[in-house]
Tab-separated table of C-alpha atoms in Angstrom:
chain	number	residue	atom	x	y	z
A	24	MET	CA	-35.667	-73.048	-0.507
A	25	GLU	CA	-34.270	-70.598	2.058
A	26	ASP	CA	-30.900	-71.227	3.576
A	27	ASN	CA	-31.392	-71.367	7.366
A	28	ASN	CA	-27.640	-71.091	7.937
A	29	ILE	CA	-27.635	-67.447	6.855
A	30	VAL	CA	-28.277	-65.169	9.830
A	31	PRO	CA	-29.278	-61.580	8.986
A	32	GLN	CA	-26.628	-59.117	10.101
A	33	GLU	CA	-27.894	-56.581	12.625
A	34	GLU	CA	-26.865	-53.059	12.208
A	35	ALA	CA	-24.681	-51.724	14.963
A	36	SER	CA	-26.635	-49.275	17.094
A	37	ILE	CA	-25.164	-46.356	19.007
A	38	ASP	CA	-25.736	-46.492	22.734
A	39	PHE	CA	-25.502	-42.867	23.820
A	40	VAL	CA	-26.206	-43.740	27.437
A	41	LYS	CA	-23.173	-46.020	27.516
A	42	ILE	CA	-21.046	-43.380	25.809
A	43	PHE	CA	-22.077	-40.774	28.362
A	44	LYS	CA	-21.290	-43.126	31.252
A	45	ASP	CA	-17.927	-43.939	29.717
A	46	LEU	CA	-17.090	-40.249	29.405
A	47	LEU	CA	-17.999	-39.690	33.058
A	48	LYS	CA	-15.192	-42.024	33.983
A	49	TYR	CA	-12.724	-39.424	32.680
A	50	LYS	CA	-14.114	-36.352	34.417
A	51	LYS	CA	-10.883	-35.935	36.382
A	52	LEU	CA	-8.941	-36.060	33.125
A	53	TYR	CA	-11.283	-33.431	31.684
A	54	LEU	CA	-10.641	-31.153	34.625
A	55	LYS	CA	-6.875	-31.544	34.358
A	56	VAL	CA	-6.737	-31.062	30.591
A	57	LEU	CA	-9.113	-28.103	30.595
A	58	ALA	CA	-7.217	-26.474	33.460
A	59	VAL	CA	-3.910	-26.882	31.613
A	60	ALA	CA	-5.506	-25.633	28.376
A	61	ALA	CA	-6.894	-22.584	30.176
A	62	VAL	CA	-3.499	-21.729	31.657
A	63	VAL	CA	-1.770	-22.191	28.275
A	64	ALA	CA	-4.451	-20.099	26.536
A	65	VAL	CA	-4.088	-17.266	29.057
A	66	ILE	CA	-0.286	-17.292	28.830
A	67	TYR	CA	-0.423	-17.378	25.030
A	68	THR	CA	-3.037	-14.656	24.577
A	69	LEU	CA	-1.508	-12.323	27.153
A	70	GLY	CA	1.802	-12.583	25.302
A	71	LEU	CA	0.232	-11.203	22.096
A	72	PRO	CA	0.528	-7.403	21.735
A	73	ASN	CA	-2.562	-5.301	21.068
A	74	TYR	CA	-3.032	-3.813	17.622
A	75	TYR	CA	-5.253	-1.124	16.120
A	76	LYS	CA	-6.775	-0.810	12.668
A	77	VAL	CA	-7.546	2.349	10.680
A	78	THR	CA	-9.543	2.285	7.439
A	79	VAL	CA	-9.509	4.990	4.782
A	80	LYS	CA	-11.873	5.010	1.807
A	81	LEU	CA	-11.607	7.245	-1.233
A	82	SER	CA	-13.046	7.376	-4.718
A	83	PRO	CA	-10.818	8.424	-7.661
A	84	GLU	CA	-11.839	10.432	-10.696
A	85	LEU	CA	-12.029	8.184	-13.747
A	86	ASN	CA	-12.586	10.704	-16.543
A	87	SER	CA	-9.343	11.252	-18.420
A	88	SER	CA	-8.344	10.850	-22.051
A	89	ARG	CA	-4.791	9.913	-21.157
A	90	THR	CA	-5.455	7.471	-18.365
A	91	ARG	CA	-4.403	4.429	-20.381
A	92	SER	CA	-0.973	5.767	-21.360
A	93	SER	CA	-0.272	7.351	-17.976
A	94	MET	CA	-1.292	4.250	-16.029
A	95	SER	CA	0.830	2.119	-18.359
A	96	SER	CA	3.793	4.370	-17.536
A	97	LEU	CA	3.046	4.101	-13.837
A	98	ALA	CA	2.750	0.316	-13.969
A	99	SER	CA	5.935	-0.048	-16.025
A	100	ALA	CA	7.809	1.950	-13.388
A	101	PHE	CA	7.000	-0.842	-10.937
A	102	GLY	CA	7.743	-3.658	-13.385
A	103	ILE	CA	4.106	-4.383	-14.226
A	104	ASN	CA	3.091	-4.945	-17.830
A	105	ILE	CA	-0.544	-4.034	-18.354
A	106	SER	CA	-0.602	-3.285	-22.079
A	107	GLY	CA	-1.568	-6.815	-23.053
A	108	ALA	CA	-3.747	-7.505	-20.046
A	109	MET	CA	-5.832	-4.364	-20.423
A	110	GLY	CA	-6.382	-4.606	-24.140
A	111	ASN	CA	-9.503	-2.631	-24.926
A	112	SER	CA	-10.760	-2.606	-21.357
A	113	THR	CA	-12.612	0.392	-20.085
A	114	GLU	CA	-11.088	3.067	-17.917
A	115	ALA	CA	-13.094	1.928	-14.895
A	116	LEU	CA	-10.787	-1.081	-14.519
A	117	PHE	CA	-7.661	1.027	-14.032
A	118	PRO	CA	-8.023	1.567	-10.245
A	119	THR	CA	-7.808	-2.204	-9.823
A	120	LEU	CA	-4.075	-1.760	-10.407
A	121	TYR	CA	-3.658	0.388	-7.308
A	122	PRO	CA	-3.220	-2.568	-4.896
A	123	ASP	CA	-0.402	-3.913	-7.086
A	124	LEU	CA	1.252	-0.514	-7.196
A	125	MET	CA	0.965	-0.080	-3.420
A	126	ASN	CA	2.345	-3.576	-2.872
A	127	SER	CA	5.539	-2.747	-4.770
A	128	VAL	CA	8.904	-2.293	-3.100
A	129	THR	CA	9.257	1.189	-4.582
A	130	PHE	CA	6.073	2.418	-2.929
A	131	HIS	CA	6.901	0.917	0.461
A	132	THR	CA	10.404	2.379	0.535
A	133	THR	CA	8.925	5.868	0.049
A	134	LEU	CA	7.218	5.396	3.423
A	135	PHE	CA	10.498	4.786	5.284
A	136	PRO	CA	11.329	8.453	6.094
A	137	ILE	CA	7.845	9.481	7.298
A	138	LYS	CA	8.100	11.128	10.708
A	139	ILE	CA	5.821	9.673	13.395
A	140	HIS	CA	5.497	9.572	17.159
A	141	ARG	CA	3.662	7.379	19.612
A	142	ASP	CA	0.435	8.324	21.301
A	143	LYS	CA	1.135	10.433	24.411
A	144	GLU	CA	4.795	10.834	23.371
A	145	ASP	CA	6.483	13.722	21.567
A	146	SER	CA	9.745	12.128	20.420
A	147	LEU	CA	9.808	11.855	16.623
A	148	MET	CA	11.221	8.924	14.678
A	149	THR	CA	11.025	7.590	11.160
A	150	TYR	CA	8.573	4.854	10.308
A	151	TYR	CA	11.514	2.618	9.357
A	152	ASP	CA	13.193	3.046	12.752
A	153	TYR	CA	9.874	2.479	14.484
A	154	LEU	CA	9.284	-0.845	12.733
A	155	LEU	CA	12.891	-1.851	13.244
A	156	ASN	CA	13.331	-1.026	16.927
A	157	GLU	CA	10.025	-0.189	18.598
A	158	GLN	CA	7.821	-3.198	17.876
A	159	LYS	CA	6.479	-5.357	20.690
A	160	ALA	CA	6.789	-9.091	20.086
A	161	PRO	CA	5.456	-12.122	21.999
A	162	TRP	CA	7.800	-13.306	24.738
A	163	TRP	CA	8.475	-16.591	22.973
A	164	SER	CA	9.596	-14.732	19.834
A	165	ARG	CA	12.042	-12.696	21.883
A	166	ALA	CA	13.285	-15.851	23.588
A	167	ILE	CA	13.793	-17.628	20.261
A	168	GLY	CA	15.576	-14.569	18.839
A	169	ALA	CA	17.858	-14.316	21.851
A	170	THR	CA	18.677	-18.021	21.639
A	171	LYS	CA	19.497	-17.776	17.943
A	172	GLY	CA	21.645	-14.734	18.564
A	173	ALA	CA	23.559	-16.523	21.299
A	174	VAL	CA	24.081	-19.645	19.196
A	175	PHE	CA	25.180	-17.825	16.065
A	176	GLY	CA	27.299	-15.484	18.154
A	177	LEU	CA	29.476	-18.423	19.190
A	178	PHE	CA	30.384	-19.110	15.569
A	179	SER	CA	30.700	-15.529	14.351
A	180	SER	CA	34.072	-13.899	13.871
A	181	GLY	CA	33.092	-10.938	16.032
A	182	GLU	CA	33.344	-8.409	13.203
A	183	LYS	CA	30.006	-6.880	12.299
A	184	LYS	CA	29.457	-5.725	8.775
A	185	GLU	CA	28.200	-2.163	8.647
A	186	GLU	CA	24.593	-1.827	7.501
A	187	LYS	CA	24.194	0.793	4.784
A	188	THR	CA	21.812	3.571	5.669
A	189	THR	CA	20.812	4.559	2.148
A	190	VAL	CA	17.751	2.927	0.598
A	191	ASP	CA	18.117	1.425	-2.862
A	192	PRO	CA	14.890	-0.319	-3.981
A	193	PHE	CA	16.925	-2.266	-6.527
A	194	ARG	CA	19.112	-3.796	-3.807
A	195	LEU	CA	17.705	-3.775	-0.290
A	196	THR	CA	19.557	-4.997	2.755
A	197	LYS	CA	18.270	-7.882	4.874
A	198	LYS	CA	16.812	-5.522	7.465
A	199	GLN	CA	15.184	-3.355	4.810
A	200	THR	CA	13.716	-6.429	3.128
A	201	ALA	CA	12.294	-7.601	6.454
A	202	ILE	CA	10.752	-4.169	7.059
A	203	VAL	CA	9.151	-4.143	3.595
A	204	LYS	CA	7.730	-7.608	4.251
A	205	SER	CA	6.311	-6.392	7.552
A	206	MET	CA	4.779	-3.350	5.872
A	207	LYS	CA	3.025	-5.511	3.291
A	208	SER	CA	1.133	-7.256	6.093
A	209	ARG	CA	0.370	-3.951	7.846
A	210	ILE	CA	-0.705	-1.806	4.876
A	211	ILE	CA	-3.403	-3.372	2.720
A	212	CYS	CA	-5.155	-1.815	-0.267
A	213	ASP	CA	-8.315	-3.165	-1.871
A	214	VAL	CA	-10.509	-1.854	-4.685
A	215	ASP	CA	-14.190	-2.611	-5.120
A	216	LYS	CA	-14.510	-3.611	-8.768
A	217	LYS	CA	-18.121	-2.432	-8.916
A	218	THR	CA	-17.905	0.967	-7.252
A	219	MET	CA	-14.135	1.548	-7.740
A	220	VAL	CA	-13.910	2.667	-4.108
A	221	ILE	CA	-10.359	2.327	-2.787
A	222	THR	CA	-10.050	0.950	0.747
A	223	ILE	CA	-6.752	1.322	2.607
A	224	ASP	CA	-6.324	-0.575	5.885
A	225	VAL	CA	-3.386	0.156	8.176
A	226	ILE	CA	-2.690	-2.042	11.210
A	227	ASP	CA	-0.307	-0.998	13.966
A	228	GLN	CA	0.346	-1.467	17.665
A	229	ASP	CA	-0.082	2.262	18.345
A	230	PRO	CA	-3.412	3.969	17.510
A	231	LEU	CA	-1.886	7.345	16.620
A	232	ILE	CA	0.753	5.809	14.358
A	233	ALA	CA	-1.917	3.703	12.643
A	234	ALA	CA	-3.961	6.829	11.876
A	235	THR	CA	-0.881	8.821	10.839
A	236	MET	CA	0.309	6.150	8.436
A	237	ALA	CA	-3.191	5.655	7.003
A	238	ASP	CA	-3.351	9.359	6.178
A	239	SER	CA	0.208	9.336	4.814
A	240	VAL	CA	-0.383	6.269	2.655
A	241	GLN	CA	-3.543	7.856	1.259
A	242	GLN	CA	-1.637	11.023	0.402
A	243	ARG	CA	1.279	9.102	-1.107
A	244	LEU	CA	-1.074	7.080	-3.284
A	245	GLN	CA	-2.795	10.247	-4.491
A	246	ASP	CA	0.596	11.855	-5.211
A	247	PHE	CA	1.793	8.775	-7.097
A	248	ILE	CA	-1.325	8.616	-9.257
A	249	THR	CA	-1.391	12.382	-9.843
A	250	ASP	CA	2.296	12.418	-10.765
A	251	TYR	CA	1.937	9.722	-13.393
A	252	ARG	CA	-1.467	10.834	-14.667
A	253	THR	CA	-0.043	14.302	-15.386
A	254	LYS	CA	3.426	13.216	-16.497
A	255	LYS	CA	2.919	13.814	-20.231
A	256	ALA	CA	0.968	17.015	-19.634
A	257	ARG	CA	3.716	18.345	-17.349
A	258	ASN	CA	6.349	17.486	-19.959
A	259	ASP	CA	4.318	19.385	-22.547
A	260	LEU	CA	3.999	22.287	-20.109
A	261	ALA	CA	7.766	22.407	-19.548
A	262	PHE	CA	8.341	22.423	-23.326
A	263	SER	CA	5.710	25.171	-23.789
A	264	ARG	CA	7.328	27.290	-21.097
A	265	LYS	CA	10.709	26.946	-22.754
A	266	ALA	CA	9.269	27.783	-26.172
A	267	PHE	CA	7.383	30.747	-24.691
A	268	ALA	CA	10.539	32.116	-23.045
A	269	GLU	CA	12.513	31.807	-26.291
A	270	ALA	CA	9.713	33.397	-28.343
A	271	LYS	CA	9.419	36.263	-25.849
A	272	GLN	CA	13.159	36.864	-25.974
A	273	ARG	CA	13.182	36.923	-29.798
A	274	TYR	CA	10.161	39.259	-29.826
A	275	ASP	CA	11.764	41.632	-27.331
A	276	GLU	CA	15.009	41.686	-29.326
A	277	ALA	CA	13.151	42.328	-32.593
A	278	ARG	CA	11.109	45.108	-30.972
A	279	VAL	CA	14.224	46.768	-29.586
A	280	ARG	CA	16.025	46.555	-32.938
A	281	TYR	CA	13.074	48.062	-34.789
A	282	ALA	CA	12.577	50.827	-32.249
A	283	ASN	CA	16.264	51.765	-32.183
A	284	TYR	CA	16.495	51.772	-35.959
A	285	ALA	CA	13.345	53.851	-36.344
A	286	ASP	CA	14.455	56.377	-33.726
A	287	ALA	CA	17.926	56.699	-35.251
A	288	ASN	CA	16.596	57.284	-38.782
A	289	MET	CA	13.497	59.360	-38.252
A	290	ARG	CA	14.527	62.146	-40.679
A	291	ILE	CA	16.179	59.976	-43.275
A	292	PHE	CA	14.009	59.180	-46.291
A	293	LEU	CA	16.399	57.153	-48.395
A	294	GLU	CA	14.917	54.086	-50.001
A	295	SER	CA	17.587	51.836	-48.489
A	296	TYR	CA	16.648	52.975	-44.988
A	297	ARG	CA	12.967	52.485	-45.705
A	298	THR	CA	13.654	48.974	-46.985
A	299	GLU	CA	15.617	48.070	-43.865
A	300	GLN	CA	12.906	49.546	-41.653
A	301	ALA	CA	10.257	47.517	-43.498
A	302	ARG	CA	12.339	44.390	-43.065
A	303	LEU	CA	12.718	45.011	-39.338
A	304	ASN	CA	9.024	45.727	-39.041
A	305	GLN	CA	8.169	42.496	-40.877
A	306	GLU	CA	10.508	40.568	-38.567
A	307	LEU	CA	8.835	42.199	-35.573
A	308	GLN	CA	5.395	41.186	-36.828
A	309	ILE	CA	6.560	37.586	-37.353
A	310	GLN	CA	8.084	37.385	-33.883
A	311	SER	CA	4.938	38.963	-32.465
A	312	GLN	CA	2.803	36.227	-34.057
A	313	VAL	CA	5.169	33.511	-32.830
A	314	TYR	CA	5.088	35.044	-29.354
A	315	ALA	CA	1.282	35.138	-29.357
A	316	GLN	CA	1.103	31.490	-30.486
A	317	ALA	CA	3.612	30.427	-27.810
A	318	SER	CA	1.587	32.285	-25.179
A	319	ALA	CA	-1.612	30.535	-26.299
A	320	GLN	CA	0.122	27.143	-26.286
A	321	LEU	CA	1.453	27.810	-22.776
A	322	GLN	CA	-2.013	28.619	-21.504
A	323	GLN	CA	-3.396	25.489	-23.149
A	324	ALA	CA	-0.616	23.358	-21.612
A	325	GLU	CA	-1.437	24.747	-18.174
A	326	LEU	CA	-5.108	23.903	-18.738
A	327	ASP	CA	-4.133	20.371	-19.843
A	328	VAL	CA	-2.192	19.815	-16.615
A	329	GLN	CA	-5.180	20.954	-14.611
A	330	LYS	CA	-7.475	18.761	-16.701
A	331	GLU	CA	-5.295	15.677	-16.280
A	332	THR	CA	-4.911	16.133	-12.513
A	333	PRO	CA	-7.276	13.577	-10.965
A	334	ALA	CA	-9.592	14.434	-8.119
A	335	PHE	CA	-9.977	12.093	-5.150
A	336	THR	CA	-13.067	12.152	-2.970
A	337	VAL	CA	-12.309	10.979	0.569
A	338	LEU	CA	-15.289	8.933	1.705
A	339	GLU	CA	-13.829	7.920	5.063
A	340	PRO	CA	-10.843	9.862	6.441
A	341	ALA	CA	-8.241	8.527	8.853
A	342	THR	CA	-9.145	8.860	12.528
A	343	VAL	CA	-7.359	7.676	15.660
A	344	PRO	CA	-9.131	4.503	16.884
A	345	VAL	CA	-10.300	4.394	20.493
A	346	ARG	CA	-10.621	0.611	20.687
A	347	LYS	CA	-8.155	-2.066	19.763
A	348	ALA	CA	-8.891	-4.344	16.823
A	349	GLY	CA	-7.255	-7.363	18.398
A	350	PRO	CA	-6.235	-9.852	19.461
A	351	ALA	CA	-9.595	-11.355	20.486
A	352	ARG	CA	-8.286	-13.070	23.599
A	353	ALA	CA	-11.666	-14.368	24.835
A	354	LYS	CA	-12.403	-16.088	21.532
A	355	MET	CA	-8.921	-17.578	21.407
A	356	CYS	CA	-9.308	-18.974	24.932
A	357	ILE	CA	-12.657	-20.527	24.003
A	358	ILE	CA	-11.050	-22.147	20.949
A	359	PHE	CA	-8.239	-23.518	23.122
A	360	LEU	CA	-10.727	-25.012	25.593
A	361	PHE	CA	-12.903	-26.436	22.828
A	362	LEU	CA	-9.954	-28.163	21.174
A	363	ALA	CA	-8.797	-29.533	24.525
A	364	PHE	CA	-12.309	-30.835	25.251
A	365	LEU	CA	-12.549	-32.359	21.779
A	366	GLY	CA	-9.169	-34.057	22.089
A	367	THR	CA	-9.942	-35.445	25.546
A	368	THR	CA	-13.309	-36.771	24.344
A	369	ALA	CA	-11.670	-38.520	21.395
A	370	TYR	CA	-9.101	-40.077	23.721
A	371	ALA	CA	-11.798	-41.305	26.138
A	372	LEU	CA	-13.921	-42.761	23.337
A	373	TYR	CA	-10.871	-44.508	21.929
A	374	LYS	CA	-9.957	-46.017	25.316
A	375	GLU	CA	-13.532	-47.250	25.871
A	376	ASP	CA	-13.775	-48.595	22.320
A	377	ASP	CA	-16.731	-46.311	21.536
A	378	LEU	CA	-15.323	-44.810	18.393
A	379	LYS	CA	-16.191	-47.746	16.139
A	380	PRO	CA	-19.995	-47.462	16.553
A	381	LEU	CA	-19.766	-43.709	16.089
A	382	LEU	CA	-17.732	-44.099	12.910
A	383	GLY	CA	-19.900	-46.951	11.603
A	384	LEU	CA	-17.096	-49.516	11.853
A	385	ASN	CA	-17.618	-53.138	12.849
């Protein structure tokens, strides 16, 4: 027997016509909020400085018998331990370490003294001074900085501690640390794990400086890799040159001694003189063989340095951009207006109690 007291519950339906009419009640609020949002968006976006982006792509040579040891030396110089992580990995994985090497403090501090100048200006400055003193900031950042300076200035003793001008990567100053942090967001390196193509992106407020630093960073990276890839070969070359110089000196001395002795005793046929002459001749032959071996080893060491020197193919060189990369002010204004519209709509629906049907609440 059915229970007549139980009434089936009707599902709440959404009346879009009612919702639309309710929203029309707040059209004045929409106009006010959107107008305020538009003004705020314009003020905000106009306060952001323009920036330019330069991309450099290059492909490194991967054929080297000493890449593992040389890259391990390079990584250890930056405090990176790759001996356990690499294991028996193939050489093609080694360029994936380049972003870590470029992100190190040591690499960034080598970029401090690079000489640059703005577009349409001839006055030179270092990249460090440019980042420290010549950067445009939004007006609210300058206002906050000025306020902080005024507040902290009231409690300071008035004596300013001198900032050291030398750069020690082991112990950077506060300003130098801030510059390095800024550089890490401006200079970005990425490696395609499939093609091993190295991509270097440099972002800056000046197009010429962006292109200059992109080219400089590319060259510094190539110099870093070349220096460490050829480190052992160059050490061997220095040793071979030293050994060659010593062998040449001994050979020249032995040749002079033999020639002088032979010239001084040309008409003497005593056995003792002949024995001494034979001894000097034997010494000359030995030094001649040592000299020839040292010369061959020197030539081989020079060939090894050339063999170990990696070649980099530049796929996309640095060029001065003609268009800014950002900020995208139109898109940012649209986002501001959309969020303002969305917030106003939520407020209107809440006031008219239309949110519950939309959210499926009773």
